[in-house]
Tab-separated table of C-alpha atoms and ligand atoms in Angstrom:
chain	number	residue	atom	x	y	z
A	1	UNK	CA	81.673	106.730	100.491
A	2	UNK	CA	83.460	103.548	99.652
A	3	UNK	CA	87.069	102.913	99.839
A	4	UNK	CA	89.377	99.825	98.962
A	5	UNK	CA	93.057	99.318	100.404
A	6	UNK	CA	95.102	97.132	97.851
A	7	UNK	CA	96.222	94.996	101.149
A	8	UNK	CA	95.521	91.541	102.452
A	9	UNK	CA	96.986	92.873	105.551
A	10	UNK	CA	94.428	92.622	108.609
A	11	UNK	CA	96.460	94.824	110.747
A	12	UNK	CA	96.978	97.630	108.437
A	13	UNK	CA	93.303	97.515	107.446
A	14	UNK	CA	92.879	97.796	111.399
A	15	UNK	CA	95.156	100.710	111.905
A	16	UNK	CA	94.028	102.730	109.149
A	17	UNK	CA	90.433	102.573	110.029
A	18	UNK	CA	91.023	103.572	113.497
A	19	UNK	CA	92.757	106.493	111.907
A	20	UNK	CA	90.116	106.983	109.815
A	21	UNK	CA	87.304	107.234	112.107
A	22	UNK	CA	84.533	109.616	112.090
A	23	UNK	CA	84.953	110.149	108.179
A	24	UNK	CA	81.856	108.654	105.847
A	25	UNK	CA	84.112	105.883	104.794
A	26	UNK	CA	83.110	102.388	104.451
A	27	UNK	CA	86.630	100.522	104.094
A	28	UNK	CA	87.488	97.577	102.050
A	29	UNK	CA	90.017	95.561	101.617
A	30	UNK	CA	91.633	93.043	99.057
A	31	UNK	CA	90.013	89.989	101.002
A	32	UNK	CA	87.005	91.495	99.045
A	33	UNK	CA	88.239	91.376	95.947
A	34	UNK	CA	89.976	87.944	95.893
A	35	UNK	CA	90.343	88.022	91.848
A	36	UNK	CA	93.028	90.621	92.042
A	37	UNK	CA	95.650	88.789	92.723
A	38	UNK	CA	98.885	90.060	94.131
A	39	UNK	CA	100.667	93.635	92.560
A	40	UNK	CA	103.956	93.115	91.676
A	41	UNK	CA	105.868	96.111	93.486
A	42	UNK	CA	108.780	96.872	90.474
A	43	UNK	CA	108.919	100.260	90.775
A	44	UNK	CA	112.241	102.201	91.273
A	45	UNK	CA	110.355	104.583	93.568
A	46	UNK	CA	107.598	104.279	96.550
A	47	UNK	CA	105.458	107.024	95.149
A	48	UNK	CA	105.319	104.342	91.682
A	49	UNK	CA	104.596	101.207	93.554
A	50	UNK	CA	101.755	103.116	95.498
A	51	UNK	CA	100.426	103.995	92.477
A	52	UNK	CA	100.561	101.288	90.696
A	53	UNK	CA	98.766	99.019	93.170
A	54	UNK	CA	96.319	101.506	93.654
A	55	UNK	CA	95.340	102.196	90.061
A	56	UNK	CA	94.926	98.261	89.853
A	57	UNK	CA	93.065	98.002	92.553
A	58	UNK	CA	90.520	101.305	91.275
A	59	UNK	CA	90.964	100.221	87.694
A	60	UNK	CA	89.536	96.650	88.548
A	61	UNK	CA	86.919	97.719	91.345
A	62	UNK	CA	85.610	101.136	89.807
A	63	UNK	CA	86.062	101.825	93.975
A	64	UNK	CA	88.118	104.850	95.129
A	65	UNK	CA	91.383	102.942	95.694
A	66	UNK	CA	94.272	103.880	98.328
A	67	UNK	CA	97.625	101.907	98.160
A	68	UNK	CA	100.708	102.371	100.513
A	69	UNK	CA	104.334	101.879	100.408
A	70	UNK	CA	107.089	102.604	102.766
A	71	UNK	CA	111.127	101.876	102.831
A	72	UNK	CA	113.528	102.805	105.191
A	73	UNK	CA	116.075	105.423	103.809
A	74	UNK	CA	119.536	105.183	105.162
A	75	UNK	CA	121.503	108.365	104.634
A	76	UNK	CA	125.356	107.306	104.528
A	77	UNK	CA	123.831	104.202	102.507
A	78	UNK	CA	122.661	106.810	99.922
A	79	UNK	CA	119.112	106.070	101.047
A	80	UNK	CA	118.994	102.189	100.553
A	81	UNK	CA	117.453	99.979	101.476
A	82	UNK	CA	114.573	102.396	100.463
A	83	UNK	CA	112.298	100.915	98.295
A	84	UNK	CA	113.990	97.411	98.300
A	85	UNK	CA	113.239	97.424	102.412
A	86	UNK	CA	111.336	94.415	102.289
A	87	UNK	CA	114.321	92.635	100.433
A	88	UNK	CA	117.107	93.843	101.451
A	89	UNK	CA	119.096	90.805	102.372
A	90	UNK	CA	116.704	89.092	99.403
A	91	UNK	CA	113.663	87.506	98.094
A	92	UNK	CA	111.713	86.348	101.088
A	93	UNK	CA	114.318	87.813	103.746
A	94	UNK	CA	112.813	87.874	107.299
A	95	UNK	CA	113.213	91.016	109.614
A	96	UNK	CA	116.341	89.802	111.766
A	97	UNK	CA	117.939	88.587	108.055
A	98	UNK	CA	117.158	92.111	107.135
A	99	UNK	CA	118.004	93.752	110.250
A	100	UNK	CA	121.955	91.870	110.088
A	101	UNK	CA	122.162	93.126	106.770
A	102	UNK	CA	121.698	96.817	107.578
A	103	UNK	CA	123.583	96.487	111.246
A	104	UNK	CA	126.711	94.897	108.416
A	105	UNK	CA	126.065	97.724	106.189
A	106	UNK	CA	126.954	100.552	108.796
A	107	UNK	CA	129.361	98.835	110.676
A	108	UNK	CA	132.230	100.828	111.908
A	109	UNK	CA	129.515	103.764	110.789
A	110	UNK	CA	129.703	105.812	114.089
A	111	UNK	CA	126.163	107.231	115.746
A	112	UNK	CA	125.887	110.826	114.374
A	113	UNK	CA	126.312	109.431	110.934
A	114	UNK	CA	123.909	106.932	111.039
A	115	UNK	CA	120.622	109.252	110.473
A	116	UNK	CA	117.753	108.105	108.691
A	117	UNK	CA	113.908	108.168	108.110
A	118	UNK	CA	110.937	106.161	107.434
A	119	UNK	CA	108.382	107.162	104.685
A	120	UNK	CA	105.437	106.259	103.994
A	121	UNK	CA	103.774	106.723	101.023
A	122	UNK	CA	100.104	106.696	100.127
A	123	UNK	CA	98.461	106.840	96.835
A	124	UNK	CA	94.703	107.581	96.500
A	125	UNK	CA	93.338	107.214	92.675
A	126	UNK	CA	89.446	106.906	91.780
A	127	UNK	CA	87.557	108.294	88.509
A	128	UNK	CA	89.507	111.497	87.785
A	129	UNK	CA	91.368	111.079	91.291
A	130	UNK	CA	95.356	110.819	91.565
A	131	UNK	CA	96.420	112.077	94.508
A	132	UNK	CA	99.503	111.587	97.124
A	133	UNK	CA	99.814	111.349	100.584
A	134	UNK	CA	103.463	110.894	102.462
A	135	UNK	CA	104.473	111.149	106.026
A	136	UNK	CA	108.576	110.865	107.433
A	137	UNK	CA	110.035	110.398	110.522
A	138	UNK	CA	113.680	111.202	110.740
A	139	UNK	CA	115.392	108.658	113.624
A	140	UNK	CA	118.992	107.003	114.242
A	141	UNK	CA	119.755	103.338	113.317
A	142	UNK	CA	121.744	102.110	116.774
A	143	UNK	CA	124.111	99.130	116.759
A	144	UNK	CA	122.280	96.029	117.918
A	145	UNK	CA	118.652	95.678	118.104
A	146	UNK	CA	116.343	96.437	121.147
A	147	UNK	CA	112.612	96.035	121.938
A	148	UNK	CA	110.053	93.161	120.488
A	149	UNK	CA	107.276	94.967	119.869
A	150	UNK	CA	106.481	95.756	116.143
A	151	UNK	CA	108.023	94.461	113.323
A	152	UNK	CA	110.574	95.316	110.261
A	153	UNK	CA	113.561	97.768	111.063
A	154	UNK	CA	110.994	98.611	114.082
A	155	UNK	CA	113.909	97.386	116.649
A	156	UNK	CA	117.045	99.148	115.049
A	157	UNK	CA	115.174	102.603	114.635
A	158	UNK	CA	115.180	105.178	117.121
A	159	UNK	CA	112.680	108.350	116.081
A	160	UNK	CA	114.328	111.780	116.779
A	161	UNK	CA	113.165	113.095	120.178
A	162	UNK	CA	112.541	109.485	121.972
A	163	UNK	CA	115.212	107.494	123.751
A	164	UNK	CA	113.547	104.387	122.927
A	165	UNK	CA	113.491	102.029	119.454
A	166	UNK	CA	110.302	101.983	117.674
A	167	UNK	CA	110.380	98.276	119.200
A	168	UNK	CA	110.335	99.188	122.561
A	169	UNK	CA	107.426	101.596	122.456
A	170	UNK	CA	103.989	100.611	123.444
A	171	UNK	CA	101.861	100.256	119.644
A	172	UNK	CA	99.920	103.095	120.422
A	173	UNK	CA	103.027	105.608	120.978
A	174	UNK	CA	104.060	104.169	117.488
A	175	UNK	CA	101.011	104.131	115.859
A	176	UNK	CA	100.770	108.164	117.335
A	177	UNK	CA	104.118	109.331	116.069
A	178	UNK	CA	104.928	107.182	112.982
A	179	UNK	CA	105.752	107.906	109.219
A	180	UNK	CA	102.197	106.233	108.584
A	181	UNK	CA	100.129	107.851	111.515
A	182	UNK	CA	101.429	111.231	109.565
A	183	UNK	CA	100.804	109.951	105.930
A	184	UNK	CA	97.725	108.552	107.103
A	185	UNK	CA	96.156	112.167	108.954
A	186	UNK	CA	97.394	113.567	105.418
A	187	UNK	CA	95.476	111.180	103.429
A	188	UNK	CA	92.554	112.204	106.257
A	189	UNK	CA	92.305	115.443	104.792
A	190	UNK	CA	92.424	114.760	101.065
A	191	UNK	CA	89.343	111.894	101.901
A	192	UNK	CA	87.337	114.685	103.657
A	193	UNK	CA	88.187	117.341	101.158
A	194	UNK	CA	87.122	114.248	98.119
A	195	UNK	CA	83.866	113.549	100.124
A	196	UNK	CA	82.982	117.148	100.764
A	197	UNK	CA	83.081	117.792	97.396
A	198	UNK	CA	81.100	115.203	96.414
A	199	UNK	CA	83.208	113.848	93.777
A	200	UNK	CA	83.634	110.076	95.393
B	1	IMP	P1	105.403	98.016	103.299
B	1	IMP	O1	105.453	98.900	102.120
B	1	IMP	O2	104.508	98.552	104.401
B	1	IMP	O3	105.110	96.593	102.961
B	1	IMP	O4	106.863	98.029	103.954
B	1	IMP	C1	108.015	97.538	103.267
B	1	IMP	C2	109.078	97.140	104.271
B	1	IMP	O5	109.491	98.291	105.014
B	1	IMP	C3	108.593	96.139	105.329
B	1	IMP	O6	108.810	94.823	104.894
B	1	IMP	C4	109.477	96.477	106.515
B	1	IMP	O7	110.714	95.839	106.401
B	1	IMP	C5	109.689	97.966	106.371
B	1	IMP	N1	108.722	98.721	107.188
B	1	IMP	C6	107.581	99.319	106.772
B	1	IMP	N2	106.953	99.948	107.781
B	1	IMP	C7	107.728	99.726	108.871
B	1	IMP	C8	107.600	100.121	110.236
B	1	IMP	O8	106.653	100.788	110.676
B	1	IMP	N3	108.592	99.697	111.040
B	1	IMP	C9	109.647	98.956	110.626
B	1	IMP	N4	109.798	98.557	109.385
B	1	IMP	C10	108.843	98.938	108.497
Protein backbone atom coordinates (compact mmCIF):
# COMPACT_ATOMS: atom_id res chain seq x y z
CA UNK A 1 0.00 0.00 0.00
CA UNK A 2 0.78 3.63 -0.46
CA UNK A 3 1.36 6.13 2.17
CA UNK A 4 2.09 10.01 2.18
CA UNK A 5 3.72 11.97 5.24
CA UNK A 6 2.54 15.71 5.10
CA UNK A 7 6.48 16.59 5.69
CA UNK A 8 9.21 18.12 3.60
CA UNK A 9 11.39 16.83 6.26
CA UNK A 10 14.13 14.31 4.82
CA UNK A 11 15.08 13.10 8.16
CA UNK A 12 11.75 12.32 9.51
CA UNK A 13 10.81 10.63 6.22
CA UNK A 14 14.16 8.64 7.01
CA UNK A 15 13.34 7.71 10.53
CA UNK A 16 9.93 6.69 10.01
CA UNK A 17 10.66 4.35 7.23
CA UNK A 18 13.30 2.63 9.10
CA UNK A 19 10.59 2.20 11.67
CA UNK A 20 8.43 1.12 9.27
CA UNK A 21 10.25 -1.60 7.70
CA UNK A 22 9.04 -4.91 6.72
CA UNK A 23 5.34 -3.51 6.38
CA UNK A 24 3.86 -3.35 2.50
CA UNK A 25 4.29 0.35 2.59
CA UNK A 26 5.56 2.37 -0.17
CA UNK A 27 6.22 5.90 1.60
CA UNK A 28 5.80 9.29 0.22
CA UNK A 29 6.43 12.37 1.08
CA UNK A 30 5.38 16.11 0.42
CA UNK A 31 8.46 16.56 -2.04
CA UNK A 32 5.93 14.50 -4.16
CA UNK A 33 3.28 16.52 -3.99
CA UNK A 34 4.87 19.99 -4.42
CA UNK A 35 1.27 21.73 -5.08
CA UNK A 36 0.33 21.39 -1.48
CA UNK A 37 1.86 23.96 -0.16
CA UNK A 38 2.63 24.40 3.48
CA UNK A 39 -0.35 23.53 6.44
CA UNK A 40 -0.79 26.17 8.60
CA UNK A 41 -0.50 24.46 12.19
CA UNK A 42 -3.43 26.81 14.21
CA UNK A 43 -4.72 24.37 16.20
CA UNK A 44 -5.07 24.74 20.05
CA UNK A 45 -4.20 21.05 20.36
CA UNK A 46 -1.50 18.48 18.70
CA UNK A 47 -4.08 15.83 18.09
CA UNK A 48 -5.92 19.01 15.69
CA UNK A 49 -2.84 20.07 13.90
CA UNK A 50 -2.09 16.29 13.09
CA UNK A 51 -5.22 16.07 11.74
CA UNK A 52 -5.54 18.77 9.97
CA UNK A 53 -2.36 18.36 7.92
CA UNK A 54 -3.16 14.97 7.38
CA UNK A 55 -6.70 15.31 6.07
CA UNK A 56 -5.08 17.94 3.58
CA UNK A 57 -2.63 15.98 2.61
CA UNK A 58 -5.37 12.64 1.99
CA UNK A 59 -8.03 15.07 0.89
CA UNK A 60 -5.67 16.43 -1.96
CA UNK A 61 -3.77 13.05 -2.82
CA UNK A 62 -6.76 10.46 -2.43
CA UNK A 63 -3.37 8.60 -0.67
CA UNK A 64 -3.67 7.21 2.89
CA UNK A 65 -2.18 10.26 4.66
CA UNK A 66 -0.18 10.25 8.14
CA UNK A 67 0.69 13.69 9.77
CA UNK A 68 2.66 14.24 13.09
CA UNK A 69 2.92 16.76 15.74
CA UNK A 70 4.76 16.94 18.94
CA UNK A 71 5.29 19.80 21.83
CA UNK A 72 7.03 19.62 24.85
CA UNK A 73 4.68 19.80 27.97
CA UNK A 74 6.11 21.47 30.98
CA UNK A 75 4.24 20.57 34.13
CA UNK A 76 4.76 23.62 36.66
CA UNK A 77 4.35 25.72 33.27
CA UNK A 78 0.82 24.20 33.08
CA UNK A 79 2.04 22.20 30.09
CA UNK A 80 3.39 25.08 27.80
CA UNK A 81 5.18 25.38 25.61
CA UNK A 82 3.07 22.38 24.31
CA UNK A 83 1.75 22.94 21.15
CA UNK A 84 3.43 26.42 20.65
CA UNK A 85 7.04 24.36 21.07
CA UNK A 86 8.26 25.42 17.89
CA UNK A 87 7.54 29.16 18.90
CA UNK A 88 7.98 29.54 22.05
CA UNK A 89 10.26 32.50 22.27
CA UNK A 90 8.34 33.47 18.69
CA UNK A 91 7.81 33.33 15.06
CA UNK A 92 10.94 31.83 13.60
CA UNK A 93 12.70 31.28 17.15
CA UNK A 94 15.77 28.97 16.84
CA UNK A 95 16.39 26.07 19.41
CA UNK A 96 18.96 27.92 21.83
CA UNK A 97 16.28 31.17 21.56
CA UNK A 98 13.81 28.57 22.58
CA UNK A 99 15.85 26.69 24.91
CA UNK A 100 16.70 30.40 27.06
CA UNK A 101 13.19 30.93 27.08
CA UNK A 102 12.18 27.72 28.87
CA UNK A 103 15.65 27.63 31.12
CA UNK A 104 13.98 31.70 32.11
CA UNK A 105 10.68 30.18 32.54
CA UNK A 106 11.71 27.68 35.41
CA UNK A 107 14.25 29.57 36.91
CA UNK A 108 14.52 29.36 40.60
CA UNK A 109 12.08 26.12 39.69
CA UNK A 110 14.07 23.49 41.75
CA UNK A 111 14.76 19.76 40.05
CA UNK A 112 11.88 17.59 41.40
CA UNK A 113 9.49 20.17 40.15
CA UNK A 114 10.65 20.49 36.90
CA UNK A 115 8.97 17.14 35.34
CA UNK A 116 7.83 16.97 31.96
CA UNK A 117 7.16 14.90 28.74
CA UNK A 118 7.39 14.84 25.10
CA UNK A 119 4.40 13.71 22.88
CA UNK A 120 4.11 12.90 19.85
CA UNK A 121 1.21 12.75 18.02
CA UNK A 122 0.30 10.97 14.81
CA UNK A 123 -2.74 11.20 12.74
CA UNK A 124 -3.50 8.60 10.01
CA UNK A 125 -6.77 9.56 7.77
CA UNK A 126 -7.55 7.84 4.23
CA UNK A 127 -11.15 7.03 2.63
CA UNK A 128 -13.20 6.19 5.74
CA UNK A 129 -9.84 6.20 7.89
CA UNK A 130 -9.35 8.62 11.05
CA UNK A 131 -7.29 7.20 13.31
CA UNK A 132 -4.64 8.33 16.19
CA UNK A 133 -1.45 7.32 17.17
CA UNK A 134 0.54 9.05 20.34
CA UNK A 135 3.62 8.07 22.18
CA UNK A 136 5.13 10.12 25.69
CA UNK A 137 8.14 10.10 27.39
CA UNK A 138 8.08 11.58 30.82
CA UNK A 139 11.87 13.26 31.57
CA UNK A 140 13.30 16.31 33.75
CA UNK A 141 14.20 19.71 32.19
CA UNK A 142 17.89 20.40 34.00
CA UNK A 143 19.33 23.91 34.32
CA UNK A 144 21.73 24.58 31.48
CA UNK A 145 21.94 22.63 28.40
CA UNK A 146 24.21 19.54 27.69
CA UNK A 147 24.97 17.33 24.65
CA UNK A 148 24.93 18.44 20.69
CA UNK A 149 23.46 15.77 19.25
CA UNK A 150 19.76 16.20 18.10
CA UNK A 151 17.91 19.13 17.97
CA UNK A 152 14.89 21.22 19.73
CA UNK A 153 14.57 20.91 23.65
CA UNK A 154 16.77 17.63 22.77
CA UNK A 155 19.70 19.20 25.11
CA UNK A 156 17.58 20.42 28.19
CA UNK A 157 15.55 17.03 28.41
CA UNK A 158 16.57 14.24 30.41
CA UNK A 159 14.10 10.93 29.81
CA UNK A 160 13.19 9.19 33.15
CA UNK A 161 15.55 6.24 33.75
CA UNK A 162 18.79 7.74 31.76
CA UNK A 163 21.37 10.02 33.30
CA UNK A 164 22.02 11.57 30.10
CA UNK A 165 20.03 14.57 27.94
CA UNK A 166 18.37 13.43 24.89
CA UNK A 167 21.44 15.50 23.36
CA UNK A 168 23.99 13.52 24.64
CA UNK A 169 22.69 10.14 23.54
CA UNK A 170 23.91 8.44 20.48
CA UNK A 171 20.63 8.93 17.63
CA UNK A 172 19.95 5.48 17.76
CA UNK A 173 19.38 5.30 21.75
CA UNK A 174 16.99 8.29 20.96
CA UNK A 175 15.46 7.17 18.07
CA UNK A 176 14.90 3.59 20.39
CA UNK A 177 13.35 5.22 23.40
CA UNK A 178 11.63 8.42 22.15
CA UNK A 179 7.99 9.87 22.27
CA UNK A 180 8.08 9.22 18.35
CA UNK A 181 9.86 5.71 18.26
CA UNK A 182 6.62 4.84 20.63
CA UNK A 183 3.97 6.80 18.54
CA UNK A 184 5.55 5.53 15.60
CA UNK A 185 5.47 1.32 16.71
CA UNK A 186 1.73 2.44 17.59
CA UNK A 187 1.01 3.79 14.27
CA UNK A 188 2.94 0.24 13.15
CA UNK A 189 0.14 -1.63 14.31
CA UNK A 190 -2.84 0.38 13.12
CA UNK A 191 -0.88 0.28 9.31
CA UNK A 192 -0.68 -3.56 9.60
CA UNK A 193 -4.09 -3.97 11.09
CA UNK A 194 -5.39 -1.21 7.83
CA UNK A 195 -3.40 -3.41 5.32
CA UNK A 196 -4.53 -6.73 6.68
CA UNK A 197 -7.81 -5.81 6.27
CA UNK A 198 -7.55 -4.75 3.04
CA UNK A 199 -9.19 -1.52 3.37
CA UNK A 200 -6.00 0.77 2.11
P1 LIG B 1 7.30 18.99 15.26
O1 LIG B 1 5.85 18.86 15.48
O2 LIG B 1 8.00 17.66 15.09
O3 LIG B 1 7.65 19.96 14.18
O4 LIG B 1 7.92 19.59 16.61
C1 LIG B 1 7.58 20.88 17.11
C2 LIG B 1 8.69 21.39 18.01
O5 LIG B 1 8.83 20.53 19.14
C3 LIG B 1 10.07 21.40 17.34
O6 LIG B 1 10.30 22.63 16.71
C4 LIG B 1 10.99 21.22 18.53
O7 LIG B 1 11.23 22.44 19.17
C5 LIG B 1 10.19 20.34 19.46
N1 LIG B 1 10.53 18.92 19.28
C6 LIG B 1 9.85 17.99 18.58
N2 LIG B 1 10.43 16.78 18.65
C7 LIG B 1 11.52 16.96 19.43
C8 LIG B 1 12.55 16.07 19.87
O8 LIG B 1 12.60 14.87 19.57
N3 LIG B 1 13.49 16.64 20.65
C9 LIG B 1 13.50 17.95 21.01
N4 LIG B 1 12.59 18.81 20.61
C10 LIG B 1 11.59 18.32 19.82
Amino acid sequence: MKAVLATHNRHKVEEIMDILAGLDVELLSLDNFPEIGEIEEDGDTLEENARKKARTVHDATHILALADDTGLEVDALGGRPGVYSARYSGENATYSQNNEKLLGELNGVPGERRTAKFRCVISIIGDGIDEIAAGEVRGTIIGETRGANGFGYDPLFVPDGHNETYAEMASELKNSLSHRAKALAQARVILGRLAARGTV
